[in-house]
Coordinates of C-alpha atoms and ligand atoms in Angstrom, one line a residue:
M94 CA -0.9 1.9 7.6
C95 CA -0.7 2.8 11.7
G96 CA -1.7 1.3 14.8
I97 CA -4.3 2.8 16.8
V98 CA -5.5 1.8 20.5
A99 CA -7.6 3.7 23.3
Y100 CA -8.9 3.3 26.8
I101 CA -10.8 4.1 29.4
G102 CA -12.0 2.2 32.3
S103 CA -11.0 1.1 36.2
K104 CA -8.5 -0.8 34.7
N105 CA -4.4 0.3 34.2
A106 CA -4.8 1.7 30.3
T107 CA -0.8 1.9 29.9
D108 CA -1.3 -2.3 30.0
I109 CA -3.7 -2.5 27.7
L110 CA -2.6 0.3 25.6
I111 CA 0.6 -1.8 25.4
E112 CA -1.0 -4.8 24.7
G113 CA -3.0 -3.8 22.3
L114 CA -0.1 -2.3 20.4
T115 CA 1.9 -5.5 20.8
R116 CA -1.3 -7.7 18.8
L117 CA -1.2 -4.2 16.1
E118 CA 2.3 -4.2 15.5
Y119 CA 1.8 -6.0 12.3
R120 CA 0.0 -2.7 10.6
G121 CA 3.2 -0.9 11.1
Y122 CA 6.3 -0.7 13.5
D123 CA 8.8 1.9 12.8
S124 CA 7.9 4.5 16.0
A125 CA 5.6 4.1 18.5
G126 CA 4.0 5.7 21.7
I127 CA 1.1 6.3 24.3
A128 CA -0.2 9.1 26.3
V129 CA -1.7 9.1 29.8
I130 CA -3.5 11.5 32.1
I131 CA -2.2 11.2 35.0
N132 CA -3.2 13.8 38.3
N133 CA -4.3 16.1 35.6
K134 CA -1.7 15.6 32.9
I135 CA -0.9 14.1 30.2
E136 CA 1.7 12.1 30.0
V137 CA 3.1 11.0 26.9
F138 CA 5.8 8.1 26.1
R139 CA 6.8 7.5 22.3
S140 CA 10.1 5.6 20.4
V141 CA 11.2 5.1 17.6
G142 CA 11.7 1.4 15.8
K143 CA 10.8 -1.5 17.5
L144 CA 7.6 -1.6 19.9
L145 CA 9.9 -2.9 22.6
N146 CA 11.8 -0.5 22.9
L147 CA 8.7 1.6 24.3
K148 CA 7.3 -1.5 26.6
N149 CA 11.6 -1.2 27.7
I150 CA 10.0 2.5 29.1
I151 CA 7.2 1.9 29.7
S152 CA 8.2 -0.8 32.4
E153 CA 10.7 1.7 33.7
K154 CA 8.6 4.4 34.9
K155 CA 5.6 2.4 34.8
P156 CA 3.1 5.0 34.3
V157 CA -0.7 4.6 35.8
S158 CA -4.0 5.8 34.6
N159 CA -7.9 4.4 33.7
I160 CA -7.4 7.1 30.5
G161 CA -5.2 6.6 27.1
I162 CA -4.3 6.4 23.7
G163 CA -1.2 4.3 21.9
H164 CA -0.2 4.4 18.6
T165 CA 2.2 2.0 15.8
R166 CA 3.1 4.1 13.5
W167 CA 4.6 3.1 9.6
A168 CA 6.2 6.4 8.7
T169 CA 3.6 8.0 5.6
H170 CA 4.6 11.8 6.1
G171 CA 8.3 12.9 7.7
K172 CA 10.9 10.1 9.0
P173 CA 10.3 7.5 11.4
S174 CA 12.1 9.6 14.8
Y175 CA 10.9 10.4 17.9
E176 CA 9.6 13.5 16.9
N177 CA 7.6 12.1 14.4
A178 CA 6.3 9.4 16.3
H179 CA 2.8 9.8 18.0
P180 CA 0.5 10.4 20.1
H181 CA 1.0 14.8 19.0
S182 CA 0.1 16.9 21.5
S183 CA -1.1 20.2 21.7
F184 CA -1.7 22.3 25.1
G185 CA -3.0 19.5 26.9
I186 CA -4.9 18.4 23.9
S187 CA -3.3 14.6 22.6
L188 CA -4.3 12.7 20.1
V189 CA -3.2 9.5 17.7
H190 CA -4.1 9.4 13.6
N191 CA -3.8 6.6 11.2
G192 CA -4.5 7.8 7.7
I193 CA -2.7 10.7 5.0
I194 CA -4.0 13.9 5.4
E195 CA -3.9 16.4 1.7
N196 CA -4.2 19.6 2.6
Y197 CA -1.8 19.2 5.8
L198 CA 0.3 22.4 4.6
D199 CA -2.3 24.5 3.8
I200 CA -3.3 24.3 7.6
K201 CA -0.4 24.3 8.7
R202 CA 0.9 27.7 7.4
N203 CA -2.7 28.8 8.7
L204 CA -1.7 28.1 12.3
A205 CA 1.8 29.2 11.6
D206 CA 0.5 32.3 11.0
K207 CA -1.7 31.9 14.9
G208 CA 1.8 31.7 16.5
Y209 CA 1.8 27.6 16.3
K210 CA 4.7 25.7 16.5
F211 CA 5.4 22.4 15.0
E212 CA 8.2 20.3 17.0
S213 CA 7.6 17.4 13.6
E214 CA 7.1 16.9 10.2
T215 CA 3.9 14.8 10.5
D216 CA -0.1 15.4 9.6
T217 CA -0.8 14.4 12.2
E218 CA 0.3 17.0 14.5
V219 CA -1.2 20.0 12.3
I220 CA -4.4 18.1 13.3
A221 CA -3.7 18.2 17.1
H222 CA -2.8 22.3 16.9
L223 CA -5.8 22.6 14.6
I224 CA -8.2 20.7 17.0
H225 CA -6.2 23.1 20.2
S226 CA -7.4 25.5 17.8
N227 CA -11.2 25.1 17.8
Y228 CA -11.3 24.3 21.4
K229 CA -13.7 26.4 23.2
D230 CA -13.9 24.6 26.7
D231 CA -15.2 21.1 24.7
I232 CA -13.5 18.5 22.9
F233 CA -16.3 16.7 21.2
E234 CA -17.3 20.4 19.7
A235 CA -13.4 20.7 18.8
V236 CA -13.2 18.2 17.2
K237 CA -16.6 18.1 15.0
V238 CA -15.5 21.2 13.6
S239 CA -12.0 20.5 13.0
V240 CA -12.8 17.0 10.9
K241 CA -15.4 19.1 8.8
Q242 CA -11.5 21.0 8.1
I243 CA -9.6 18.2 6.9
K244 CA -9.2 16.7 3.5
G245 CA -7.9 12.4 2.9
S246 CA -7.7 10.0 5.1
F247 CA -8.0 10.1 9.0
A248 CA -9.1 7.7 12.1
L249 CA -8.4 9.8 15.6
A250 CA -8.5 9.2 19.2
V251 CA -8.4 12.4 21.2
I252 CA -7.9 12.8 24.8
S253 CA -7.8 16.1 26.7
V254 CA -6.4 17.1 30.3
N255 CA -9.6 19.2 30.9
E256 CA -12.0 16.5 30.0
P257 CA -10.5 13.4 31.6
D258 CA -13.7 11.3 31.8
K259 CA -13.8 11.1 27.9
I260 CA -11.8 9.8 25.0
I261 CA -13.7 11.0 21.0
L262 CA -12.9 9.1 18.3
A263 CA -13.8 10.3 14.7
R264 CA -13.0 8.1 11.3
H265 CA -13.0 8.5 7.4
D266 CA -11.4 6.2 5.3
S267 CA -9.5 5.0 7.6
P268 CA -11.0 2.3 10.3
L269 CA -11.7 2.6 13.5
V270 CA -13.6 0.3 16.0
I271 CA -14.6 0.7 19.6
G272 CA -15.0 -2.7 22.2
I273 CA -17.8 -2.4 24.4
S274 CA -17.3 -4.0 27.5
D275 CA -19.2 -3.2 32.0
G276 CA -17.0 0.0 33.2
E277 CA -14.3 0.3 30.9
N278 CA -14.3 0.9 26.9
F279 CA -11.6 0.3 23.9
A280 CA -11.3 1.8 20.6
A281 CA -9.2 0.7 17.8
S282 CA -7.8 0.5 14.0
D283 CA -8.6 -3.6 14.2
I284 CA -10.0 -5.7 16.7
P285 CA -6.6 -7.8 17.1
A286 CA -6.0 -5.2 19.6
L287 CA -9.5 -5.6 20.9
I288 CA -10.1 -9.3 21.2
S289 CA -8.4 -10.1 25.0
Y290 CA -10.8 -8.3 26.6
T291 CA -14.2 -8.2 24.9
N292 CA -16.2 -9.8 21.8
K293 CA -18.8 -6.7 21.8
F294 CA -17.8 -4.2 19.2
I295 CA -19.2 -1.2 17.1
F296 CA -17.7 -1.0 13.3
L297 CA -17.4 2.8 13.1
E298 CA -18.6 3.9 9.6
E299 CA -17.7 6.7 7.2
N300 CA -17.6 10.3 8.8
D301 CA -18.7 8.9 12.6
I302 CA -17.4 11.1 16.1
A303 CA -17.7 9.1 18.9
V304 CA -17.7 10.0 22.4
L305 CA -16.6 6.9 24.8
T306 CA -16.6 7.6 28.7
K307 CA -16.1 4.3 30.6
D308 CA -20.0 3.8 31.0
S309 CA -21.1 4.9 27.7
V310 CA -20.5 4.8 24.0
T311 CA -22.5 7.8 21.8
C312 CA -22.3 7.7 17.7
F313 CA -22.4 11.1 15.8
D314 CA -22.4 12.6 12.5
F315 CA -19.8 15.1 11.7
E316 CA -22.7 17.6 11.5
G317 CA -23.3 16.3 15.0
K318 CA -27.1 14.1 14.9
K319 CA -27.0 11.1 16.8
T320 CA -26.7 7.7 15.4
D321 CA -26.9 4.5 16.0
R322 CA -24.4 1.6 15.4
E323 CA -25.1 -2.1 15.7
I324 CA -23.0 -3.6 18.3
K325 CA -22.1 -6.9 16.6
I326 CA -20.6 -9.9 18.2
V327 CA -17.2 -11.3 16.8
D328 CA -15.7 -13.9 18.1
I329 CA -12.2 -14.7 16.2
N330 CA -9.5 -16.2 17.0
P331 CA -5.9 -13.7 17.6
V332 CA -3.7 -15.3 14.7
M333 CA -7.1 -15.1 12.2
A334 CA -7.7 -11.6 13.8
E335 CA -4.9 -10.2 12.6
K336 CA -5.2 -11.0 9.3
A337 CA -8.7 -9.8 9.4
G338 CA -10.2 -13.0 8.8
Y339 CA -8.0 -13.6 5.6
R340 CA -5.7 -17.0 6.3
H341 CA -2.6 -15.3 5.2
F342 CA -1.3 -12.2 4.8
M343 CA -1.3 -12.7 1.2
Q344 CA -4.0 -12.5 0.8
K345 CA -5.2 -10.2 2.8
E346 CA -2.7 -7.7 0.7
I347 CA -3.9 -9.0 -2.8
Y348 CA -7.3 -7.7 -1.1
E349 CA -6.3 -4.3 0.2
Q350 CA -5.0 -3.6 -3.3
P351 CA -7.3 -1.2 -4.3
R352 CA -7.3 0.6 -1.1
A353 CA -3.5 1.4 -1.6
I354 CA -3.6 2.3 -5.0
I355 CA -6.1 5.0 -3.5
D356 CA -3.8 6.5 -0.8
T357 CA -0.8 6.0 -3.4
I358 CA -2.0 8.3 -5.5
R359 CA -4.1 10.8 -3.1
G360 CA -3.1 14.1 -2.9
K361 CA -1.2 13.6 -6.1
Y362 CA -3.3 15.2 -8.8
S363 CA -6.4 17.4 -10.0
L364 CA -8.8 16.1 -11.9
E365 CA -10.5 19.6 -12.6
E366 CA -7.0 20.7 -14.2
G367 CA -5.9 17.7 -15.6
M368 CA -2.3 17.4 -13.4
V369 CA -0.6 15.8 -11.6
L370 CA 0.7 17.1 -8.7
L371 CA 4.5 16.1 -7.3
P372 CA 6.2 18.7 -5.7
E373 CA 8.6 16.2 -3.9
L374 CA 9.9 16.1 -8.1
Q375 CA 10.4 20.3 -8.4
N376 CA 13.6 20.2 -7.9
I377 CA 14.5 17.6 -9.9
S378 CA 15.7 19.3 -12.8
I379 CA 13.7 16.9 -16.0
E380 CA 15.0 19.1 -19.1
N381 CA 18.8 18.1 -18.4
F382 CA 18.1 14.3 -18.8
K383 CA 18.9 12.3 -21.9
R384 CA 17.7 9.1 -20.3
F385 CA 16.4 7.3 -17.6
N386 CA 18.1 4.3 -15.8
I387 CA 15.5 2.4 -13.8
V388 CA 17.7 0.2 -11.9
A389 CA 15.7 -3.0 -9.5
C390 CA 15.4 -6.6 -8.4
G391 CA 12.6 -8.7 -8.2
T392 CA 9.5 -7.6 -8.3
S393 CA 10.3 -4.3 -8.1
W394 CA 12.3 -4.7 -11.4
H395 CA 9.3 -6.1 -13.6
A396 CA 7.5 -3.3 -11.7
G397 CA 10.9 -1.4 -13.8
L398 CA 9.7 -2.9 -17.0
I399 CA 6.1 -1.5 -16.9
G400 CA 7.3 1.7 -16.2
K401 CA 9.6 2.3 -19.5
F402 CA 6.6 1.8 -21.1
Y403 CA 4.7 4.3 -20.1
I404 CA 7.5 6.6 -19.7
E405 CA 8.5 6.2 -23.9
K406 CA 5.1 6.5 -24.5
Y407 CA 3.7 9.6 -22.1
A408 CA 7.1 11.6 -21.4
K409 CA 8.4 10.5 -25.1
I410 CA 12.5 9.6 -23.3
P411 CA 14.4 6.9 -23.4
V412 CA 14.4 4.5 -20.9
E413 CA 16.4 1.1 -19.8
V414 CA 15.7 -0.7 -17.1
D415 CA 17.8 -2.9 -15.5
I416 CA 18.2 -6.2 -12.4
A417 CA 20.6 -3.9 -9.8
S418 CA 23.2 -6.8 -9.3
E419 CA 23.8 -7.1 -13.3
Y420 CA 23.9 -3.3 -13.0
R421 CA 26.3 -2.7 -10.6
Y422 CA 28.9 -4.8 -11.9
R423 CA 29.2 -3.7 -15.5
D424 CA 30.9 -0.2 -16.5
N425 CA 27.5 2.1 -17.4
I426 CA 27.5 4.6 -19.5
I427 CA 26.2 6.9 -16.3
D428 CA 26.3 11.0 -16.1
K429 CA 24.6 14.4 -14.6
N430 CA 22.4 13.7 -18.0
T431 CA 20.7 10.3 -16.5
L432 CA 18.2 9.6 -14.5
F433 CA 18.3 6.9 -12.0
I434 CA 14.9 6.1 -10.3
A435 CA 15.3 3.1 -7.9
I436 CA 12.8 1.4 -7.2
S437 CA 12.4 -1.3 -4.0
Q438 CA 9.5 -2.5 -1.6
S439 CA 11.2 -2.4 1.7
G440 CA 14.2 1.0 0.3
E441 CA 17.3 -1.8 1.9
T442 CA 17.5 -4.2 -1.0
A443 CA 21.4 -4.3 -1.2
D444 CA 21.9 -4.5 -4.2
T445 CA 19.4 -1.7 -5.9
I446 CA 21.4 -0.4 -2.8
A447 CA 24.7 -0.3 -4.3
A448 CA 23.7 0.5 -7.9
L449 CA 22.4 3.7 -6.3
R450 CA 25.4 4.6 -5.2
I451 CA 27.5 4.0 -8.2
A452 CA 25.1 6.1 -10.4
K453 CA 25.4 9.1 -7.6
K454 CA 29.4 9.1 -7.5
K455 CA 29.2 8.9 -10.9
G456 CA 26.8 12.4 -10.9
A457 CA 23.5 11.3 -11.7
S458 CA 20.0 12.1 -10.5
I459 CA 18.5 9.6 -8.2
L460 CA 14.6 9.4 -7.8
S461 CA 13.1 6.8 -5.9
I462 CA 10.2 5.0 -6.1
C463 CA 10.0 3.0 -2.3
N464 CA 7.2 1.7 0.9
V465 CA 9.3 2.6 3.4
I466 CA 9.4 6.2 4.1
G467 CA 13.4 6.6 6.4
S468 CA 14.8 3.5 4.6
T469 CA 18.4 3.6 3.2
I470 CA 17.3 4.4 -0.8
T471 CA 15.2 7.0 0.7
R472 CA 17.8 8.8 2.3
E473 CA 20.3 8.6 -0.5
S474 CA 17.5 9.6 -3.4
D475 CA 17.2 13.1 -4.1
A476 CA 13.5 12.9 -4.1
T477 CA 10.7 10.0 -3.6
F478 CA 7.5 9.0 -4.4
Y479 CA 6.7 7.0 -1.9
T480 CA 3.6 4.6 -2.5
H481 CA 1.6 3.9 0.9
A482 CA 0.7 0.3 0.6
G483 CA 1.1 -0.2 4.0
P484 CA 3.5 -3.1 6.0
E485 CA 3.6 -5.8 3.1
I486 CA 4.4 -8.9 6.0
G487 CA 3.9 -11.6 3.1
V488 CA 7.3 -12.2 1.3
A489 CA 5.4 -12.9 -2.1
S490 CA 4.9 -8.9 -3.1
T491 CA 1.8 -8.2 -4.1
K492 CA 0.0 -4.8 -3.2
A493 CA 4.0 -2.8 -3.0
F494 CA 4.0 -3.9 -7.2
T495 CA 0.7 -2.2 -8.1
T496 CA 1.0 0.2 -5.7
Q497 CA 4.8 0.8 -7.5
V498 CA 3.4 0.0 -10.8
V499 CA 1.5 3.1 -10.0
A500 CA 3.8 5.5 -9.0
L501 CA 5.5 4.7 -12.1
F502 CA 1.9 6.0 -14.0
M503 CA 2.3 8.8 -12.6
L504 CA 5.6 9.7 -12.7
A505 CA 5.4 9.6 -16.6
I506 CA 2.2 11.7 -17.0
Y507 CA 3.9 14.0 -14.7
F508 CA 7.7 14.4 -16.8
G509 CA 5.0 14.1 -20.0
Q510 CA 3.2 17.1 -18.5
R511 CA 6.4 18.9 -17.6
K512 CA 7.9 18.4 -21.1
G513 CA 4.3 19.9 -22.8
D514 CA 3.8 16.5 -24.2
L515 CA 0.6 15.8 -22.9
S516 CA -2.2 17.7 -22.7
C517 CA -4.6 18.8 -19.8
E518 CA -7.6 17.0 -21.8
K519 CA -5.2 14.1 -23.0
V520 CA -4.0 13.8 -18.4
K521 CA -7.8 14.3 -17.2
E522 CA -8.7 11.4 -19.8
M523 CA -5.4 9.4 -18.9
L524 CA -6.4 10.7 -14.5
S525 CA -10.4 9.8 -15.0
E526 CA -9.5 6.2 -16.1
L527 CA -6.7 5.4 -13.4
L528 CA -9.8 6.5 -10.7
K529 CA -11.2 3.0 -12.2
L530 CA -9.1 1.3 -11.3
P531 CA -10.0 0.1 -7.7
E532 CA -13.4 -0.6 -8.7
L533 CA -12.2 -2.5 -11.7
I534 CA -9.9 -4.5 -9.3
E535 CA -12.5 -4.7 -7.0
H536 CA -14.7 -7.2 -10.2
V537 CA -11.7 -9.2 -10.7
L538 CA -11.1 -10.2 -6.7
K539 CA -14.2 -11.4 -7.1
L540 CA -13.1 -14.1 -9.4
D541 CA -11.8 -15.7 -7.2
E542 CA -13.5 -18.3 -6.4
K543 CA -12.6 -19.4 -10.1
I544 CA -9.3 -19.1 -10.0
E545 CA -9.3 -21.2 -6.9
N546 CA -10.8 -23.6 -9.0
I547 CA -8.1 -23.1 -12.3
A548 CA -5.8 -24.1 -9.1
R549 CA -6.9 -26.8 -7.6
N550 CA -6.4 -28.5 -11.6
F551 CA -3.0 -27.3 -12.0
K552 CA -1.1 -27.2 -8.0
D553 CA 0.1 -31.3 -9.6
F554 CA 2.0 -29.4 -12.4
S555 CA 5.3 -29.6 -12.2
S556 CA 6.3 -26.5 -15.2
F557 CA 4.6 -23.4 -16.1
L558 CA 5.2 -21.2 -18.8
Y559 CA 3.6 -17.7 -18.5
L560 CA 3.4 -15.4 -22.1
G561 CA 2.9 -12.3 -22.4
R562 CA 2.9 -9.3 -24.9
N563 CA 3.9 -5.9 -24.6
V564 CA 3.3 -3.7 -21.2
N565 CA 2.2 -7.1 -20.4
Y566 CA 5.0 -9.2 -20.5
P567 CA 6.3 -7.3 -17.5
V568 CA 2.8 -9.4 -15.9
A569 CA 3.6 -12.5 -17.8
L570 CA 7.2 -12.9 -15.6
E571 CA 5.7 -11.4 -12.5
G572 CA 3.4 -14.4 -12.7
A573 CA 6.2 -16.7 -13.4
L574 CA 8.0 -15.3 -10.1
K575 CA 4.6 -15.4 -7.6
L576 CA 4.4 -18.9 -8.6
K577 CA 8.3 -20.0 -7.8
E578 CA 8.7 -18.0 -4.4
I579 CA 5.8 -19.9 -2.8
S580 CA 4.6 -23.2 -4.6
Y581 CA 8.6 -24.5 -5.3
I582 CA 6.7 -25.0 -9.3
H583 CA 9.1 -24.2 -11.8
A584 CA 8.0 -21.0 -14.3
E585 CA 9.4 -19.6 -16.5
G586 CA 7.8 -16.1 -17.8
Y587 CA 8.3 -15.0 -21.5
P588 CA 7.4 -12.6 -24.7
A589 CA 5.2 -14.6 -26.2
G590 CA 6.4 -13.8 -28.7
E591 CA 9.8 -15.7 -29.0
M592 CA 7.6 -19.1 -29.0
K593 CA 8.8 -19.5 -31.8
H594 CA 12.6 -19.1 -30.8
G595 CA 13.2 -21.9 -28.2
P596 CA 10.2 -22.2 -25.8
I597 CA 7.6 -24.2 -28.0
A598 CA 10.4 -27.1 -28.0
L599 CA 8.6 -27.4 -24.0
I600 CA 4.6 -27.5 -24.9
D601 CA 3.0 -30.7 -24.1
K602 CA 0.3 -31.3 -21.6
N603 CA 2.5 -31.1 -19.2
M604 CA 3.1 -28.2 -19.7
P605 CA 0.6 -25.5 -18.8
V606 CA 0.8 -21.8 -20.4
F607 CA -1.0 -19.2 -19.1
V608 CA -1.4 -16.5 -21.5
I609 CA -2.2 -12.8 -20.9
A610 CA -4.5 -12.2 -24.2
T611 CA -6.5 -9.1 -22.7
D612 CA -7.7 -6.7 -25.9
S613 CA -4.3 -4.7 -27.2
K614 CA -2.4 -3.9 -30.4
V615 CA -1.1 -7.0 -29.9
Y616 CA -3.6 -9.0 -29.1
D617 CA -3.7 -10.8 -32.9
K618 CA -0.2 -12.4 -32.7
V619 CA -1.1 -13.4 -28.8
L620 CA -4.3 -14.9 -30.7
A621 CA -2.0 -17.0 -33.0
N622 CA 0.2 -18.2 -30.2
I623 CA -2.2 -19.4 -28.3
Q624 CA -3.2 -21.1 -31.0
E625 CA 0.1 -22.6 -31.7
V626 CA 0.6 -24.1 -28.2
K627 CA -3.2 -25.8 -28.7
A628 CA -2.2 -27.3 -31.6
R629 CA 1.1 -29.0 -29.9
D630 CA -1.2 -30.3 -27.5
G631 CA 0.0 -27.4 -24.9
I632 CA -2.7 -27.1 -22.0
V633 CA -3.4 -23.0 -22.2
I634 CA -5.4 -20.1 -19.1
A635 CA -5.9 -17.4 -20.4
T636 CA -6.9 -14.1 -19.3
V637 CA -9.2 -12.3 -21.8
T638 CA -11.6 -9.1 -22.4
E639 CA -14.9 -9.3 -21.1
G640 CA -17.2 -10.1 -24.7
N641 CA -14.2 -11.7 -26.4
N642 CA -15.7 -15.8 -27.0
E643 CA -12.6 -16.5 -29.3
V644 CA -9.5 -17.4 -26.6
E645 CA -12.4 -20.0 -24.9
K646 CA -12.0 -22.2 -27.7
F647 CA -8.2 -22.6 -27.5
T648 CA -8.0 -22.7 -24.2
E649 CA -9.3 -25.1 -20.4
F650 CA -10.1 -21.9 -18.8
C651 CA -10.5 -18.6 -19.7
I652 CA -10.6 -16.0 -17.1
K653 CA -12.8 -12.3 -18.5
L654 CA -11.9 -8.9 -17.6
P655 CA -13.3 -5.8 -17.5
E656 CA -12.5 -3.2 -20.4
I657 CA -9.7 -1.4 -19.4
S658 CA -7.2 0.1 -21.3
E659 CA -4.1 -2.3 -23.0
E660 CA -1.3 0.8 -20.6
L661 CA -3.7 -0.8 -17.5
S662 CA -4.4 -3.9 -18.0
V663 CA -1.3 -5.1 -16.3
F664 CA -3.5 -4.4 -12.8
L665 CA -6.0 -6.9 -13.3
N666 CA -3.4 -9.4 -15.2
S667 CA -1.7 -9.1 -11.9
I668 CA -4.3 -9.7 -9.9
V669 CA -5.6 -12.9 -11.9
V670 CA -1.7 -14.2 -11.3
Q671 CA -1.4 -13.3 -7.9
L672 CA -4.2 -14.9 -6.7
L673 CA -3.4 -17.9 -8.6
A674 CA -0.3 -18.0 -7.3
Y675 CA -1.6 -18.1 -4.0
H676 CA -4.2 -20.6 -4.7
I677 CA -1.1 -23.4 -6.0
A678 CA 0.4 -22.8 -3.3
A679 CA -2.2 -22.6 0.0
E680 CA -3.4 -25.9 -2.2
L681 CA -0.2 -27.2 -1.8
G682 CA -0.2 -26.5 1.7
L683 CA 3.1 -24.6 1.8
D684 CA 3.9 -21.5 3.8
V685 CA 3.0 -18.6 1.8
D686 CA 3.5 -16.5 4.0
Q687 CA 7.5 -17.2 4.8
P688 CA 8.3 -19.4 1.8
R689 CA 11.1 -21.4 1.7
N690 CA 15.0 -19.2 1.8
L691 CA 13.5 -16.0 0.7
A692 CA 13.4 -12.9 3.1
K693 CA 11.1 -9.9 2.5
S694 CA 14.1 -7.8 2.5
V695 CA 16.9 -8.6 0.3
T696 CA 19.8 -7.0 2.6
V697 CA 22.7 -8.5 1.5
E698 CA 24.5 -9.6 -1.5
Ligands
AGP998 C1 8.9 -10.5 -5.1 O1 7.2 -11.2 -4.9 C2 9.7 -11.1 -3.7 N1 9.7 -10.8 -2.8 C3 11.3 -10.3 -4.0 O2 11.7 -10.8 -6.0 C4 11.4 -8.4 -3.7 O3 10.9 -8.1 -5.1 C5 13.0 -7.7 -4.1 O4 14.1 -8.2 -3.1 C6 13.5 -6.5 -4.4 O5 12.9 -6.0 -2.5 P1 12.5 -4.3 -2.7 O6 11.2 -4.3 -3.5 O7 12.4 -4.1 -1.3 O8 14.3 -4.1 -3.2

């Protein structure tokens, strides 16, 4: 999720671009750059790492211009580097891009055949050369032709040295907003970048192209037909704006999960063929592996526990799941027949890195699932399945977790189909259900107010139990961790079947028990566990599948979720436990995004 800013007017574009990028830094910051037109030439300034590095370059060079584009990058294709930093250019045309282009390799091959040379690994540079290849002295026309040739998500801001009086914008599946003022106009991925300059905005809609001059904004559709877009007045404070109106980043990131899942699976499957397509894994020779070792920490370890269910069910390969800090000090049996899978949002967790290095030294192949391109874990892996959750600012992991689980589901299908255990028909069926997931999650997010009300009733308890079975047992663990880490209330996740082996002694009216009771092959066993808790004056909050009217007889609160397979019910149950933890912590007035004692990435032992 990168940040784009664009300006045309009478002020110095450089100042406005840098200020705007600063306001968007939360969207990603592994590299940044601006392009401005000075004396009929496009000057590009780029840097790797924090935005401060770009600011230092700018304060030295002091470029002055009335038109420019800027970008702060969260890498999706190509590691963070100077070459991969935006803006990207092609013979007098420069652009910045937020999104993921699915068919960029095909386009790149065609352009290379035409003689184009590429400096970067990015999909964005491909768009720049594509626009140049379509350019016939009209940058608007060139962009209009090009956007119909690219598949995937994009928000673009494009300038041409031959037409220094305009900026072309285009959006498809990636946000872009125009800021309007007198004698100047702006564009950005998000309004925080612009609210210092105006409160008048046009929110571009799907498949809009816009032409910005300093005195006008004209919108078109991709066919070139003019469209009317309403100018909206938005008065919002900058901090609230960064969170897009949410109270906390964690809340925003919970709500971003439908989009994050769509971005993570984008381009990785063919529904008509019934295939998961992971070319980045083709050099992993699955045939050698007798077992998988999934190793991670915290929430990522919970994702790994779910992955075990998926891989053993669909790929019929034995999977062990370990906590990295334990794995690294054990005398593990690892050899070349082991596939070691490291799961890490940050790619910088010290224990997981150490475990990976041990496995590698003993001959294992290394696959990682990670949300940060170019991070240590990805650099030391033989292959990486990147999640595209975008930057996760809240310390409590939410969208990273669900996109890790999506990655594991896709990997299980991929390995199963490579082993011949999954027919195309079966894969089609599984993919069809997976593609419904974002919409079902949106449905669960509509229960937010109900969950907020439950949180108000339970915020003062001092200890919780979370119970789940089978593939939802790790969600019970995740729910307990979410509550612990942001509300400081003790909570324990447990396999529901284990109640009789000790924890049931804890049950009384002071111990709320959250039970995951959505439809599953073990539903009857879970129902019995709920009745055991109720029989001991326990307080039960449960999730069930819509249409289930028997559980609510035994619960204080019963949350009804849309019908879905047991395997994918983990996503819907995860949204509920995330929202419950979030609202309890918010009700307690705690620092939800930066809880005490915690860091977003544990880079030390
Ligand atoms: C989860 O909410 C926590 N922030 C923490 O458990 C986290 O999952 C763990 O530290 C692992 O981090 P990683 O995914 O970046 O490796």
